Short mmCIF file of C-alpha atoms and ligand atoms in Angstrom, two decimals:
data_model
loop_
_atom_site.label_atom_id
_atom_site.label_comp_id
_atom_site.label_asym_id
_atom_site.label_seq_id
_atom_site.Cartn_x
_atom_site.Cartn_y
_atom_site.Cartn_z
CA MET A 1 0.04 -0.02 -0.03
CA THR A 2 1.40 3.58 -0.85
CA GLU A 3 0.19 6.86 0.73
CA SER A 4 -1.94 7.55 -2.31
CA THR A 5 -3.95 4.34 -1.81
CA HIS A 6 -5.51 5.81 1.20
CA GLN A 7 -8.93 7.33 0.25
CA PRO A 8 -8.81 11.15 0.91
CA ARG A 9 -10.42 11.79 4.20
CA VAL A 10 -10.54 15.16 6.09
CA PHE A 11 -10.26 15.32 9.94
CA SER A 12 -10.05 18.31 12.16
CA GLY A 13 -10.66 19.23 15.68
CA VAL A 14 -11.43 22.23 17.75
CA GLN A 15 -10.97 22.51 21.56
CA PRO A 16 -14.19 23.39 23.49
CA THR A 17 -12.34 25.93 25.85
CA GLY A 18 -14.05 29.28 26.01
CA GLY A 19 -15.80 30.64 22.81
CA LEU A 20 -14.49 30.54 19.25
CA THR A 21 -12.80 33.51 17.75
CA LEU A 22 -12.65 35.11 14.30
CA GLY A 23 -9.12 33.42 14.22
CA ASN A 24 -10.78 29.89 14.81
CA TYR A 25 -13.43 30.82 12.11
CA LEU A 26 -11.10 32.07 9.41
CA GLY A 27 -8.16 29.62 10.16
CA ALA A 28 -10.34 26.57 10.60
CA VAL A 29 -14.09 26.50 10.52
CA LYS A 30 -14.64 28.47 7.33
CA ARG A 31 -12.36 26.05 5.66
CA PHE A 32 -13.93 23.04 7.17
CA VAL A 33 -17.27 24.22 5.47
CA GLU A 34 -15.40 24.65 2.08
CA MET A 35 -13.97 21.18 2.42
CA GLN A 36 -17.43 19.79 3.11
CA ASP A 37 -18.37 20.72 -0.38
CA ASN A 38 -15.74 18.58 -2.21
CA ALA A 39 -16.42 14.88 -2.65
CA TRP A 40 -14.22 13.85 0.23
CA GLN A 41 -15.45 12.53 3.65
CA THR A 42 -15.23 15.14 6.32
CA ILE A 43 -15.00 14.55 9.97
CA TYR A 44 -14.99 17.36 12.49
CA CYS A 45 -14.49 16.78 16.18
CA MET A 46 -15.01 18.79 19.38
CA VAL A 47 -11.86 17.59 21.34
CA ASP A 48 -13.30 17.70 24.79
CA GLN A 49 -10.61 15.38 26.13
CA HIS A 50 -7.99 17.89 25.05
CA SER A 51 -9.95 20.68 26.80
CA ILE A 52 -9.19 19.33 30.25
CA THR A 53 -5.42 19.11 29.75
CA ASN A 54 -5.06 22.63 31.14
CA ALA A 55 -7.75 23.58 33.47
CA TRP A 56 -11.33 22.28 34.08
CA ALA A 57 -14.27 24.63 33.29
CA GLY A 58 -16.63 22.77 35.86
CA ARG A 59 -19.09 19.99 34.88
CA GLU A 60 -21.73 22.50 33.34
CA GLY A 61 -19.02 24.57 31.69
CA THR A 62 -17.41 21.74 30.03
CA ALA A 63 -20.64 20.29 28.59
CA ARG A 64 -21.87 23.87 27.55
CA ALA A 65 -18.58 24.67 25.74
CA THR A 66 -18.87 21.37 23.73
CA ARG A 67 -22.43 22.10 22.81
CA GLU A 68 -21.42 25.70 21.88
CA VAL A 69 -18.66 24.55 19.60
CA ALA A 70 -21.21 22.24 17.92
CA ALA A 71 -23.60 25.14 17.60
CA ALA A 72 -20.87 27.22 16.09
CA PHE A 73 -20.01 24.56 13.54
CA ILE A 74 -23.61 24.23 12.40
CA ALA A 75 -24.23 27.99 12.42
CA CYS A 76 -21.06 28.40 10.23
CA GLY A 77 -22.50 26.09 7.68
CA LEU A 78 -21.39 22.56 8.62
CA ASP A 79 -24.17 20.11 7.78
CA PRO A 80 -24.51 17.16 10.21
CA ALA A 81 -25.90 15.06 7.29
CA ARG A 82 -22.75 15.69 4.98
CA SER A 83 -20.08 15.91 7.77
CA ILE A 84 -19.49 13.76 10.78
CA LEU A 85 -19.78 16.18 13.76
CA PHE A 86 -19.15 14.53 17.29
CA ASN A 87 -17.30 14.92 20.53
CA GLN A 88 -14.01 13.09 21.21
CA SER A 89 -15.00 11.59 24.50
CA GLN A 90 -17.81 9.57 22.86
CA VAL A 91 -15.41 7.58 20.67
CA PRO A 92 -12.87 5.66 22.95
CA ALA A 93 -10.78 4.62 20.05
CA HIS A 94 -9.06 8.03 20.14
CA SER A 95 -7.71 7.53 23.68
CA GLN A 96 -6.95 3.81 22.95
CA LEU A 97 -4.86 4.53 19.99
CA ALA A 98 -3.25 7.55 21.88
CA TRP A 99 -1.82 5.06 24.42
CA VAL A 100 -0.15 3.25 21.59
CA PHE A 101 1.17 6.35 20.11
CA SER A 102 2.65 7.52 23.69
CA CYS A 103 4.68 4.39 23.24
CA VAL A 104 5.76 5.28 19.85
CA ALA A 105 6.59 9.09 20.27
CA ARG A 106 9.90 9.87 21.77
CA MET A 107 10.58 12.06 24.87
CA GLY A 108 12.81 14.23 22.73
CA TRP A 109 10.13 14.77 20.14
CA MET A 110 7.68 15.91 22.90
CA ASN A 111 10.20 18.07 24.56
CA ARG A 112 10.59 20.26 21.27
CA MET A 113 6.70 21.11 21.22
CA THR A 114 6.42 24.86 21.49
CA GLN A 115 2.74 24.73 22.48
CA PHE A 116 3.55 22.75 25.50
CA LYS A 117 6.21 25.24 26.52
CA ASP A 118 3.73 28.13 25.91
CA LYS A 119 0.92 26.65 27.82
CA ALA A 120 2.83 25.17 30.74
CA GLY A 121 4.76 28.56 31.13
CA LYS A 122 7.57 28.75 33.74
CA ASN A 123 6.00 26.04 35.88
CA ALA A 124 6.37 23.07 33.57
CA GLU A 125 6.78 20.85 36.59
CA LYS A 126 3.30 21.51 37.64
CA ALA A 127 1.81 20.94 34.12
CA SER A 128 -0.39 17.79 33.76
CA LEU A 129 0.92 14.67 32.08
CA GLY A 130 -1.95 15.18 29.64
CA LEU A 131 -0.88 18.52 28.53
CA TYR A 132 2.54 16.91 27.86
CA ALA A 133 1.06 14.00 25.84
CA TYR A 134 -1.58 16.25 24.15
CA PRO A 135 0.19 15.85 20.65
CA ALA A 136 0.03 12.01 20.91
CA LEU A 137 -3.76 12.07 21.42
CA MET A 138 -4.00 14.73 18.58
CA ALA A 139 -2.14 12.27 16.25
CA ALA A 140 -4.54 9.57 17.43
CA ASP A 141 -7.51 11.85 16.66
CA ILE A 142 -6.38 12.07 13.03
CA LEU A 143 -4.77 8.62 12.54
CA VAL A 144 -7.60 6.62 14.02
CA TYR A 145 -9.57 7.54 10.91
CA HIS A 146 -6.68 7.08 8.56
CA ALA A 147 -7.30 10.75 7.59
CA THR A 148 -5.20 12.14 4.92
CA HIS A 149 -5.92 16.01 5.01
CA VAL A 150 -5.99 18.14 8.07
CA PRO A 151 -7.18 21.73 7.68
CA VAL A 152 -5.69 23.80 10.53
CA GLY A 153 -4.34 27.23 11.35
CA GLU A 154 -0.62 27.92 11.48
CA ASP A 155 -0.13 27.37 15.14
CA GLN A 156 -0.95 23.51 14.63
CA LYS A 157 1.91 23.01 12.15
CA GLN A 158 4.34 21.35 14.60
CA HIS A 159 1.70 19.01 16.00
CA LEU A 160 0.82 17.88 12.42
CA GLU A 161 4.52 17.19 11.81
CA LEU A 162 4.60 15.28 14.96
CA ALA A 163 1.65 13.07 13.64
CA ARG A 164 3.53 12.34 10.57
CA ASP A 165 6.62 11.36 12.53
CA ILE A 166 4.38 9.07 14.74
CA ALA A 167 2.72 7.48 11.78
CA THR A 168 6.14 6.85 10.14
CA LYS A 169 7.62 5.34 13.18
CA PHE A 170 4.66 3.09 13.90
CA ASN A 171 4.73 1.79 10.37
CA LEU A 172 8.28 1.07 10.61
CA ASP A 173 8.67 -0.23 14.09
CA PHE A 174 5.55 -2.54 13.86
CA GLU A 175 6.54 -3.75 10.34
CA ALA A 176 3.27 -2.40 8.73
CA PRO A 177 4.44 -0.35 5.70
CA ASP A 178 2.16 2.35 5.03
CA PHE A 179 -0.54 1.26 7.34
CA PHE A 180 -1.10 4.77 8.79
CA PRO A 181 -1.12 7.54 5.98
CA LEU A 182 1.22 10.60 6.65
CA PRO A 183 -1.53 13.22 6.98
CA GLU A 184 -1.18 16.44 5.06
CA PRO A 185 -1.59 19.61 7.02
CA MET A 186 -3.77 22.02 5.00
CA ILE A 187 -2.61 25.47 6.09
CA GLU A 188 -3.88 27.63 3.43
CA GLY A 189 -5.22 31.06 2.53
CA VAL A 190 -4.59 34.44 4.07
CA ALA A 191 -5.85 33.85 7.40
CA THR A 192 -3.84 30.99 8.76
CA ARG A 193 -2.62 33.24 11.70
CA VAL A 194 -5.33 35.99 12.48
CA MET A 195 -3.65 38.41 15.01
CA SER A 196 -4.96 40.13 18.01
CA LEU A 197 -6.92 43.42 17.33
CA ARG A 198 -4.89 45.08 20.15
CA ASP A 199 -1.41 43.78 19.07
CA GLY A 200 -0.65 42.77 15.71
CA THR A 201 2.30 40.54 17.04
CA LYS A 202 0.20 38.29 19.18
CA LYS A 203 -2.15 35.62 17.92
CA MET A 204 -5.89 36.39 18.29
CA SER A 205 -6.72 33.97 21.15
CA LYS A 206 -9.72 33.02 23.23
CA SER A 207 -7.35 33.10 26.45
CA ASP A 208 -6.40 36.79 25.88
CA PRO A 209 -7.55 38.66 28.82
CA SER A 210 -8.84 41.56 26.80
CA ASP A 211 -12.08 40.87 24.92
CA MET A 212 -11.47 43.87 22.63
CA SER A 213 -8.52 41.71 21.16
CA ARG A 214 -10.90 39.39 19.44
CA ILE A 215 -14.11 38.98 17.74
CA ASN A 216 -16.10 35.96 19.23
CA LEU A 217 -18.53 34.11 17.27
CA THR A 218 -21.07 34.85 19.85
CA ASP A 219 -20.69 38.76 19.38
CA ASP A 220 -23.60 40.50 17.83
CA ALA A 221 -23.42 43.09 15.02
CA ASP A 222 -22.82 46.13 17.18
CA THR A 223 -19.96 44.46 19.16
CA ILE A 224 -18.32 43.15 15.98
CA SER A 225 -18.41 46.79 14.37
CA LYS A 226 -17.16 48.32 17.65
CA LYS A 227 -14.39 46.01 18.08
CA ILE A 228 -13.16 46.49 14.43
CA ARG A 229 -13.43 50.30 14.61
CA LYS A 230 -11.61 50.42 18.01
CA ALA A 231 -8.73 47.95 16.54
CA LYS A 232 -5.25 49.19 17.04
CA THR A 233 -3.60 50.69 13.88
CA ASP A 234 -0.95 53.17 13.01
CA PRO A 235 -1.45 56.86 11.74
CA GLU A 236 -0.24 55.97 7.93
CA PRO A 237 -2.71 55.44 5.07
CA LEU A 238 -2.76 52.12 3.32
CA PRO A 239 0.23 51.81 0.96
CA GLU A 240 0.28 51.17 -2.78
CA THR A 241 1.65 47.82 -2.58
CA LEU A 242 1.81 44.88 -0.13
CA ASP A 243 5.32 45.39 0.76
CA GLY A 244 4.47 48.59 2.32
CA LEU A 245 2.65 46.67 5.17
CA ASP A 246 5.83 44.76 6.02
CA ASP A 247 6.65 46.53 9.19
CA ARG A 248 2.97 47.30 10.15
CA PRO A 249 1.47 44.17 11.81
CA GLU A 250 -1.82 45.62 12.85
CA ALA A 251 -2.53 47.09 9.36
CA ARG A 252 -1.35 43.81 7.75
CA ASN A 253 -3.74 41.95 9.95
CA LEU A 254 -6.86 43.98 9.07
CA VAL A 255 -6.03 43.75 5.40
CA ASN A 256 -5.70 39.93 5.82
CA ILE A 257 -8.97 39.68 7.56
CA TYR A 258 -10.70 41.80 4.91
CA ALA A 259 -9.25 39.63 2.30
CA ALA A 260 -10.38 36.29 3.94
CA LEU A 261 -13.91 37.56 4.69
CA ALA A 262 -14.26 38.89 1.18
CA GLU A 263 -12.65 35.75 -0.32
CA THR A 264 -10.14 37.76 -2.26
CA THR A 265 -6.48 38.52 -1.96
CA PRO A 266 -4.57 41.01 0.08
CA GLU A 267 -3.20 42.42 -3.13
CA ALA A 268 -6.82 42.98 -4.32
CA VAL A 269 -7.72 44.69 -1.04
CA ILE A 270 -4.56 47.01 -1.27
CA ALA A 271 -5.41 47.83 -4.89
CA GLU A 272 -8.85 48.94 -3.83
CA TYR A 273 -7.88 50.85 -0.59
CA ALA A 274 -4.27 52.17 -1.57
CA GLY A 275 -3.99 55.70 -0.10
CA SER A 276 -7.10 55.33 2.20
CA GLN A 277 -7.00 56.23 5.83
CA PHE A 278 -8.03 53.88 8.50
CA GLY A 279 -11.06 56.24 8.93
CA THR A 280 -12.33 54.84 5.76
CA PHE A 281 -10.97 51.28 5.76
CA LYS A 282 -12.05 50.30 9.12
CA PRO A 283 -15.79 51.23 8.68
CA ALA A 284 -15.68 49.14 5.40
CA LEU A 285 -14.15 46.24 7.28
CA ALA A 286 -16.59 46.51 10.14
CA ASP A 287 -19.50 46.49 7.55
CA LEU A 288 -17.99 43.34 5.81
CA ALA A 289 -17.46 41.56 8.98
CA VAL A 290 -21.01 42.24 10.27
CA GLU A 291 -22.51 41.17 6.75
CA LYS A 292 -20.37 37.89 6.80
CA MET A 293 -20.52 37.03 10.58
CA SER A 294 -23.47 38.61 12.58
CA HIS A 295 -25.92 35.69 11.40
CA ILE A 296 -23.62 33.32 13.13
CA SER A 297 -24.28 34.43 16.67
CA THR A 298 -28.01 34.63 15.90
CA ARG A 299 -28.09 31.01 14.67
CA MET A 300 -25.88 29.80 17.56
CA ALA A 301 -28.26 31.15 20.09
CA GLU A 302 -31.27 29.43 18.26
CA LEU A 303 -29.44 26.09 18.31
CA MET A 304 -28.17 26.57 21.97
CA SER A 305 -31.86 26.92 23.04
CA ASP A 306 -32.23 23.33 22.22
CA PRO A 307 -29.30 21.34 23.89
CA GLY A 308 -31.15 18.01 23.46
CA GLU A 309 -31.01 18.45 19.63
CA ILE A 310 -27.40 19.28 19.78
CA ASP A 311 -26.67 16.06 21.78
CA ARG A 312 -28.68 13.97 19.32
CA ILE A 313 -26.50 15.20 16.47
CA LEU A 314 -23.39 14.49 18.41
CA GLY A 315 -24.51 11.09 19.32
CA ASN A 316 -25.27 10.30 15.76
CA GLY A 317 -21.97 11.72 14.64
CA ALA A 318 -20.21 9.57 17.30
CA ASP A 319 -21.89 6.44 16.01
CA ARG A 320 -20.85 7.10 12.50
CA ALA A 321 -17.13 8.05 13.62
CA ALA A 322 -16.90 4.94 15.60
CA GLU A 323 -17.89 2.68 12.71
CA ILE A 324 -14.76 4.03 10.84
CA ALA A 325 -12.51 4.24 13.96
CA GLU A 326 -13.07 0.75 15.45
CA PRO A 327 -11.93 -1.33 12.58
CA ILE A 328 -8.87 0.77 12.25
CA LEU A 329 -8.07 0.39 15.90
CA ASP A 330 -8.78 -3.26 15.65
CA ARG A 331 -6.27 -3.69 12.91
CA THR A 332 -3.79 -1.70 14.89
CA TYR A 333 -4.04 -4.14 17.75
CA ASP A 334 -3.76 -7.04 15.51
CA ILE A 335 -0.57 -5.53 13.86
CA ILE A 336 0.98 -5.09 17.41
CA GLY A 337 -0.14 -8.60 18.54
CA PHE A 338 -2.74 -7.81 21.22
CA VAL A 339 -4.89 -10.87 21.43
CA ARG A 340 -8.45 -10.28 20.33
CA SER A 341 -10.48 -13.30 21.54
CA ARG A 342 -13.97 -11.65 21.30
P1 TYM B 1 -7.66 25.13 18.74
O1 TYM B 1 -8.91 24.67 19.50
O2 TYM B 1 -6.76 25.87 19.54
O3 TYM B 1 -8.01 25.74 17.49
C1 TYM B 1 -8.99 25.32 16.47
C2 TYM B 1 -8.33 25.75 15.11
O4 TYM B 1 -8.38 27.17 14.93
C3 TYM B 1 -7.12 27.44 14.41
N1 TYM B 1 -6.78 28.90 15.18
C4 TYM B 1 -6.51 29.92 14.36
N2 TYM B 1 -6.28 30.08 13.16
C5 TYM B 1 -5.92 31.34 12.53
N3 TYM B 1 -5.66 32.32 13.47
C6 TYM B 1 -5.87 32.21 14.72
N4 TYM B 1 -5.57 33.15 15.69
C7 TYM B 1 -6.10 30.95 15.39
N5 TYM B 1 -6.50 30.36 16.51
C8 TYM B 1 -6.80 29.10 16.41
C9 TYM B 1 -6.12 26.35 14.90
O5 TYM B 1 -4.93 26.43 14.30
C10 TYM B 1 -7.10 25.10 14.84
O6 TYM B 1 -6.95 24.75 13.51
N6 TYM B 1 -4.83 20.94 18.98
C11 TYM B 1 -5.99 21.71 18.34
C12 TYM B 1 -7.27 20.83 18.36
C13 TYM B 1 -6.98 19.41 17.87
C14 TYM B 1 -6.85 19.12 16.44
C15 TYM B 1 -6.80 17.57 16.44
C16 TYM B 1 -6.68 19.85 15.25
C17 TYM B 1 -7.02 18.25 18.62
N7 TYM B 1 -6.92 17.21 17.78
C18 TYM B 1 -6.73 16.94 15.31
C19 TYM B 1 -6.58 19.02 14.19
C20 TYM B 1 -6.56 17.76 14.12
C21 TYM B 1 -6.22 23.01 18.94
O7 TYM B 1 -5.92 23.21 20.07
O8 TYM B 1 -6.85 23.81 18.24
#
């Protein structure tokens, strides 16, 4: 079997910790929707087991966050009939394969993970073992479906490289050439790294203490508009060419956001707005963001008013996901030599 004999299959995951932001939307969920429209099977997961690696949001908070990501997925255009939508903890094959991968991944590889260093901070001794092992579970999320394509933002690149290393080493060590595909990271488009609205050198993040630094998918039209109008910028007008944005991270970020929302290129945005002041550009961007995004919060609120329906969708998705994952886990156990007597 060669890599190309694995049928194309898309998998990606989002952590249900806090609400989703414009960064999650442009870097991930919007692209999940685009991929749903091609002929490939698409599987999208709320990775609730990852969400407890750092801190616990409480029983209600954890459940609510998972349902809220499901509502966001659907409000952004994912269709539970065409994509498999489910939460990780309902498909035990993920954590079962993660154990195997914990025995494949090397300490040296894990020690290089920059997200662990960022999240653990100065006090790595107090970080959970789960936070350290996080990338092995992430590799299992993908490979338990033999997924071949993984749409993610730029910050997940290193984790995807690790997933490829784990797949390669498993195939070699357990003498199963090409059993696991080497998943392709799909880090594409102009919004693979959306930056904070308050500091163009920092990633837009749900954990930033300032709510003005991000647009949340739950923000209504007025809030979206206000946040963009108040976004940090510099006093210069927009330049004639893209190169003119090289040392202007806040301006570059707003141009990228505009391009991603309008489904055009940053070059085209600059061509249209060259010489404009932010007093002109920011209101245009605010109107565009409201037009493209404000329906999401309205639809999310409608969906969240019926949690039973969300749970039904997740349960159905989990059944369909398990149907794909379980035979792959069985084959993995068989390759290893774990006795399967039932
Ligand atoms: P998470 O939950 O932090 O983010 C979900 C997705 O959103 C992207 N993203 C961004 N893209 C552009 N600009 C930003 N400012 C921005 N912030 C976040 C992320 O790159 C991601 O694609 N480890 C993953 C979840 C995960 C996963 C997986 C992903 C678990 N298992 C398997 C893919 C495949 C994470 O914490 O993403």
